[in-house]
Structures are given as structure tokens and as C-alpha cells.
Short mmCIF file of N, CA and C in Angstrom, two decimals:
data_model
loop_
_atom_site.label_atom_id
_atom_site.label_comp_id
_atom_site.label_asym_id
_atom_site.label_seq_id
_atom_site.Cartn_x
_atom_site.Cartn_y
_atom_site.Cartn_z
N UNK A 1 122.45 100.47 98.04
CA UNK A 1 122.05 101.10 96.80
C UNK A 1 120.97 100.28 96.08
N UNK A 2 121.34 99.32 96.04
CA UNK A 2 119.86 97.96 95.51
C UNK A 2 118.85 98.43 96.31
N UNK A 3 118.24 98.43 97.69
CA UNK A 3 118.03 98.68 98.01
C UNK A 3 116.98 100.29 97.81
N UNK A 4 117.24 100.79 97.66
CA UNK A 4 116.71 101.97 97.14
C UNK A 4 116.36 102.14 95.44
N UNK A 5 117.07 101.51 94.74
CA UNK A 5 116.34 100.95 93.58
C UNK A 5 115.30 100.51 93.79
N UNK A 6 115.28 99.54 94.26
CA UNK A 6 114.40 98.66 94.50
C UNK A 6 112.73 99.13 94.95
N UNK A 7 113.32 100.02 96.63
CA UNK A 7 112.04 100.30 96.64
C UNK A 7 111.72 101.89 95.19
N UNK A 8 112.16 102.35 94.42
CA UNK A 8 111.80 103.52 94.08
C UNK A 8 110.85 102.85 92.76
N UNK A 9 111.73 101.92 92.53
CA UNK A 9 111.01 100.62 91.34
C UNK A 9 109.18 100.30 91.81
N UNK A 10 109.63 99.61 93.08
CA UNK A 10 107.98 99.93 94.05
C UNK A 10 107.15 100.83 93.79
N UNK A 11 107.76 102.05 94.29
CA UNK A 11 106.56 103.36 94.40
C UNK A 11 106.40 103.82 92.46
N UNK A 12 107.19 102.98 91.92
CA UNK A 12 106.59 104.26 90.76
C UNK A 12 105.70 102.76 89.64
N UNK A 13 105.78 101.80 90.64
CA UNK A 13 105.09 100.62 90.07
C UNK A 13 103.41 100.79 90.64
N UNK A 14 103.46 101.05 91.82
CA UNK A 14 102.60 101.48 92.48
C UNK A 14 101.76 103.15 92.43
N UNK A 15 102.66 104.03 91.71
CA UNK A 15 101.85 104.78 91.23
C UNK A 15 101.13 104.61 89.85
N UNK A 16 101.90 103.97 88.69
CA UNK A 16 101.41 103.84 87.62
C UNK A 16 99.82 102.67 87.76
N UNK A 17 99.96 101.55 88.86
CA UNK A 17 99.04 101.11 88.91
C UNK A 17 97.13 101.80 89.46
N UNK A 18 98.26 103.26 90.37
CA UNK A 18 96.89 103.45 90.26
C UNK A 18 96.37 104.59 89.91
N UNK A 19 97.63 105.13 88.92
CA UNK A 19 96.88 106.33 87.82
C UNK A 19 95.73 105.13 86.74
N UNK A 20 96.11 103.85 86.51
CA UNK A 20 95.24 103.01 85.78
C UNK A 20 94.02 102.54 86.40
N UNK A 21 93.89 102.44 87.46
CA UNK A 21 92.66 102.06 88.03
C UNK A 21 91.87 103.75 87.96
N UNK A 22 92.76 104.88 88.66
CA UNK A 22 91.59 106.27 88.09
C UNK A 22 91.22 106.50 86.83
N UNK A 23 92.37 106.57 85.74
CA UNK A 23 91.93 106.32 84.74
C UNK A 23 90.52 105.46 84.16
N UNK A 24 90.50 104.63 84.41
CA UNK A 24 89.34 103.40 84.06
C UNK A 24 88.25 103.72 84.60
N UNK A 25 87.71 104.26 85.81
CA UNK A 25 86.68 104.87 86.58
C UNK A 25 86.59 105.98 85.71
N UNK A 26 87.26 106.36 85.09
CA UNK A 26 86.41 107.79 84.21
C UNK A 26 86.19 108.06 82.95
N UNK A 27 85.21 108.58 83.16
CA UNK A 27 84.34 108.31 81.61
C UNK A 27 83.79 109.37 81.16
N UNK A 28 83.60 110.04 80.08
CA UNK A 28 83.22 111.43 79.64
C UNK A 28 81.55 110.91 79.14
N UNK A 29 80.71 111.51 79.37
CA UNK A 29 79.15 111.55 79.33
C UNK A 29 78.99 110.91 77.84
N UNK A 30 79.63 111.72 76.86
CA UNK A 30 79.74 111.14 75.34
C UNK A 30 80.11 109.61 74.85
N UNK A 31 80.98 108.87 76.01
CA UNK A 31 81.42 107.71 75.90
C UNK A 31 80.49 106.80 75.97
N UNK A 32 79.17 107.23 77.43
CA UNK A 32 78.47 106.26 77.77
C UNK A 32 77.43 106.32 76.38
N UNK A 33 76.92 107.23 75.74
CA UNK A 33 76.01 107.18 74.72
C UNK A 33 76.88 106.19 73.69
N UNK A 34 77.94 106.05 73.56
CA UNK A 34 78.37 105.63 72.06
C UNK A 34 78.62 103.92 72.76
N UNK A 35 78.57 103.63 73.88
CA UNK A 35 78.52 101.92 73.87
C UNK A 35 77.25 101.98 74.01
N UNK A 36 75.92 102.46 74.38
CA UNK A 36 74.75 102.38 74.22
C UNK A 36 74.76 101.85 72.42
N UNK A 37 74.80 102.91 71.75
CA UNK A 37 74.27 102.91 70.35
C UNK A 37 75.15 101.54 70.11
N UNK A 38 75.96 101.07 70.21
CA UNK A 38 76.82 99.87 69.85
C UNK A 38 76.04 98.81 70.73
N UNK A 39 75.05 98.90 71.65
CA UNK A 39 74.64 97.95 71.92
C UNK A 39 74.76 97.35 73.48
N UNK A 40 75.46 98.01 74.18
CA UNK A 40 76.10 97.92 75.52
C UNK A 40 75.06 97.74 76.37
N UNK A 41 74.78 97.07 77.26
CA UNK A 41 73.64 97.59 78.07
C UNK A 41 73.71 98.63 78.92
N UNK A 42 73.12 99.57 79.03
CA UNK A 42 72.79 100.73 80.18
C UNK A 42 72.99 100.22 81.73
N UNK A 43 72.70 99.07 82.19
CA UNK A 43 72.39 98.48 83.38
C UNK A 43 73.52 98.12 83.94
N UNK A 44 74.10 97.19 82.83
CA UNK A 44 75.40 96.53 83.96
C UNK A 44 76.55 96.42 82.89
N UNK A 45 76.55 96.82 81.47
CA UNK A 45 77.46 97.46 80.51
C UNK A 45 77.57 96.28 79.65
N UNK A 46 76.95 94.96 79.95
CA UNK A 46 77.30 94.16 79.34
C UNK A 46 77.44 94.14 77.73
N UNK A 47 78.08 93.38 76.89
CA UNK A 47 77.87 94.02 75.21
C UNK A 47 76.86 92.32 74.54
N UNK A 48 76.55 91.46 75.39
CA UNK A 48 75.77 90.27 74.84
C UNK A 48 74.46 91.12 75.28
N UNK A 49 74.01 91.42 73.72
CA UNK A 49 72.17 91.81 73.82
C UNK A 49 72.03 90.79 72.57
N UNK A 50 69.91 90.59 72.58
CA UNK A 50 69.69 90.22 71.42
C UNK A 50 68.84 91.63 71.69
N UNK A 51 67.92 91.34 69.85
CA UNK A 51 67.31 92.00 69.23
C UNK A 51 65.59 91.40 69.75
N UNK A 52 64.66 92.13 70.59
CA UNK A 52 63.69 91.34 70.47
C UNK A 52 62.66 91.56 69.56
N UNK A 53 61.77 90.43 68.75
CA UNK A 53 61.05 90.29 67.83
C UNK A 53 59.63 89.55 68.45
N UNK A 54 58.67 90.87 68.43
CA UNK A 54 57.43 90.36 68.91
C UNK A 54 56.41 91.33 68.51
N UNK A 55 55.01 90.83 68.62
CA UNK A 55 54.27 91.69 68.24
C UNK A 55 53.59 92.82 69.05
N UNK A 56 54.42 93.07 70.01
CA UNK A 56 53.54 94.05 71.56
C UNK A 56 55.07 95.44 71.23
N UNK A 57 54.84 96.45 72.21
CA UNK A 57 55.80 97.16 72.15
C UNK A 57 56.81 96.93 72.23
N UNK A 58 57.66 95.67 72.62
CA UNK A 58 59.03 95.79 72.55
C UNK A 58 59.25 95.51 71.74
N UNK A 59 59.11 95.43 70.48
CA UNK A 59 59.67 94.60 68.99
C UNK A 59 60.38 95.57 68.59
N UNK A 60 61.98 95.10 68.31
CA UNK A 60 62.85 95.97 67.97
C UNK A 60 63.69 96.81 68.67
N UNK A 61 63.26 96.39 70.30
CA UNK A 61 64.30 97.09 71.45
C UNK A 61 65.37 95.81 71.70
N UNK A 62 66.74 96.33 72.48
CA UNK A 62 67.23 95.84 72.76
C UNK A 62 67.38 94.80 73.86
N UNK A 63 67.74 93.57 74.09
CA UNK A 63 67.38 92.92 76.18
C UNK A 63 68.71 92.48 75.82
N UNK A 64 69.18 92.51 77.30
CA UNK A 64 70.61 92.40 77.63
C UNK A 64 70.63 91.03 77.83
N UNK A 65 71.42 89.89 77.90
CA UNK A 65 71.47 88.79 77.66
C UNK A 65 71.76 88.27 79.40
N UNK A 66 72.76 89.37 80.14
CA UNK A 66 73.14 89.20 81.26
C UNK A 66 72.29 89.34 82.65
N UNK A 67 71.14 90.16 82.23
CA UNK A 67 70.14 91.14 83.10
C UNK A 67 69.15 91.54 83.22
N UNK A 68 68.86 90.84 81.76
CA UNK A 68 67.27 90.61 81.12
C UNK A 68 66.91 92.34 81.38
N UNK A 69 67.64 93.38 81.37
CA UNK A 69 67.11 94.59 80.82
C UNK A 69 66.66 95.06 79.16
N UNK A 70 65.56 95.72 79.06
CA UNK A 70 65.36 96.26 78.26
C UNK A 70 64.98 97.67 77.62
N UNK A 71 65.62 97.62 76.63
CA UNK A 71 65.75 98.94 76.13
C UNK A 71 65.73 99.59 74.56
N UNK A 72 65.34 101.04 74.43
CA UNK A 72 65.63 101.34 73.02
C UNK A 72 66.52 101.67 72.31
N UNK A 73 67.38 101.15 71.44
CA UNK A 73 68.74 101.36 71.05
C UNK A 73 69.07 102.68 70.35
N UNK A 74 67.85 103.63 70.34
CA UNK A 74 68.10 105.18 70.27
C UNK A 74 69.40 105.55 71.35
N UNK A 75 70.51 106.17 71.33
CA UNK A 75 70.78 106.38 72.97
C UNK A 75 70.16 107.88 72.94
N UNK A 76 69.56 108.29 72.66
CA UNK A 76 69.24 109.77 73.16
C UNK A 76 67.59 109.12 73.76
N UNK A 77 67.33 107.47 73.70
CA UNK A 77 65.95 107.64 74.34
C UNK A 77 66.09 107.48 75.75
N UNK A 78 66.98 107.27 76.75
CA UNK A 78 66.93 107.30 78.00
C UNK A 78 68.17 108.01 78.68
N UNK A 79 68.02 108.59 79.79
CA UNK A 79 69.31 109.21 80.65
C UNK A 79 70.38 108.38 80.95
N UNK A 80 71.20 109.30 80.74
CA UNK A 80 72.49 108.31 81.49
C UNK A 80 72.47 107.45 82.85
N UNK A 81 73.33 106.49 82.73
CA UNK A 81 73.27 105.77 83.44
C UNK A 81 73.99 106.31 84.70
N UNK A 82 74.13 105.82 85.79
CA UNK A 82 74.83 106.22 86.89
C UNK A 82 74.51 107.45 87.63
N UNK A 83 75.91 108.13 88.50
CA UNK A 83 74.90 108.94 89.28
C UNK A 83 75.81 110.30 89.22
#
């Protein structure tokens, strides 16, 4: 009887782990715009950006600290990320 506890303890440990891993892979289109506007990077999601300050066109876009991407912190100025 332990035994069968035991493993049923298993399988429903093992399902909850990977309703959480599908869970986490999904993301509604609206989500990715709102860590954009908060600052997220588009590239590799990181949330360390600065602000760059210069006198050529990028003054006032965002660069990712992790990836040296850059960007405009509009999120409606570029497409979603991914595929």
C-alpha cells in the first residue's frame, strides 16, 4: 500500500511540475509589450537597461546592459519578439 502511495505521490509531483514548465513558456502577445514599456529588453528579456544620452539618434533609447541591444522604449515602435 506505501508503495502505491508513493508512486501516485510521483506522478502527480511530476505532473504538476510540468503543467509549470508549460505554463512559463506561455505568454499572451499583450504581456510581451508591457515588459517592453517597463524596460525589458526585446532580445534576451533582460530588465538591466540604461538610458542612452548622446547627441546622434540614439539619445533617449533604451541599451540593454546584457546584449548591448538597442532600442525605443515606445513598445508599439518595433514587432514582437520571437517567432
Amino acid at each position: 500500500m506505501a508503495v502505491f502511495v508513493g508512486v501516485v505521490c510521483l506522478v502527480v509531483v511530476a505532473g504538476v511540475v510540468w503543467l509549470l514548465a508549460r505554463l512559463d513558456s506561455w505568454r499572451p502577445a499583450g504581456l510581451e509589450r508591457w515588459n517592453r514599456a517597463r524596460g525589458r529588453c526585446p532580445g534576451c528579456g533582460s530588465g538591466r537597461t540604461r538610458t542612452i544620452v548622446s547627441d546622434n539618434r540614439l539619445n533617449g533609447m533604451l541599451e540593454c546592459k546584457a546584449c548591448s541591444r538597442a532600442w525605443h522604449p515606445d513598445p508599439d515602435s518595433h514587432p514582437p519578439a520571437g517567432p
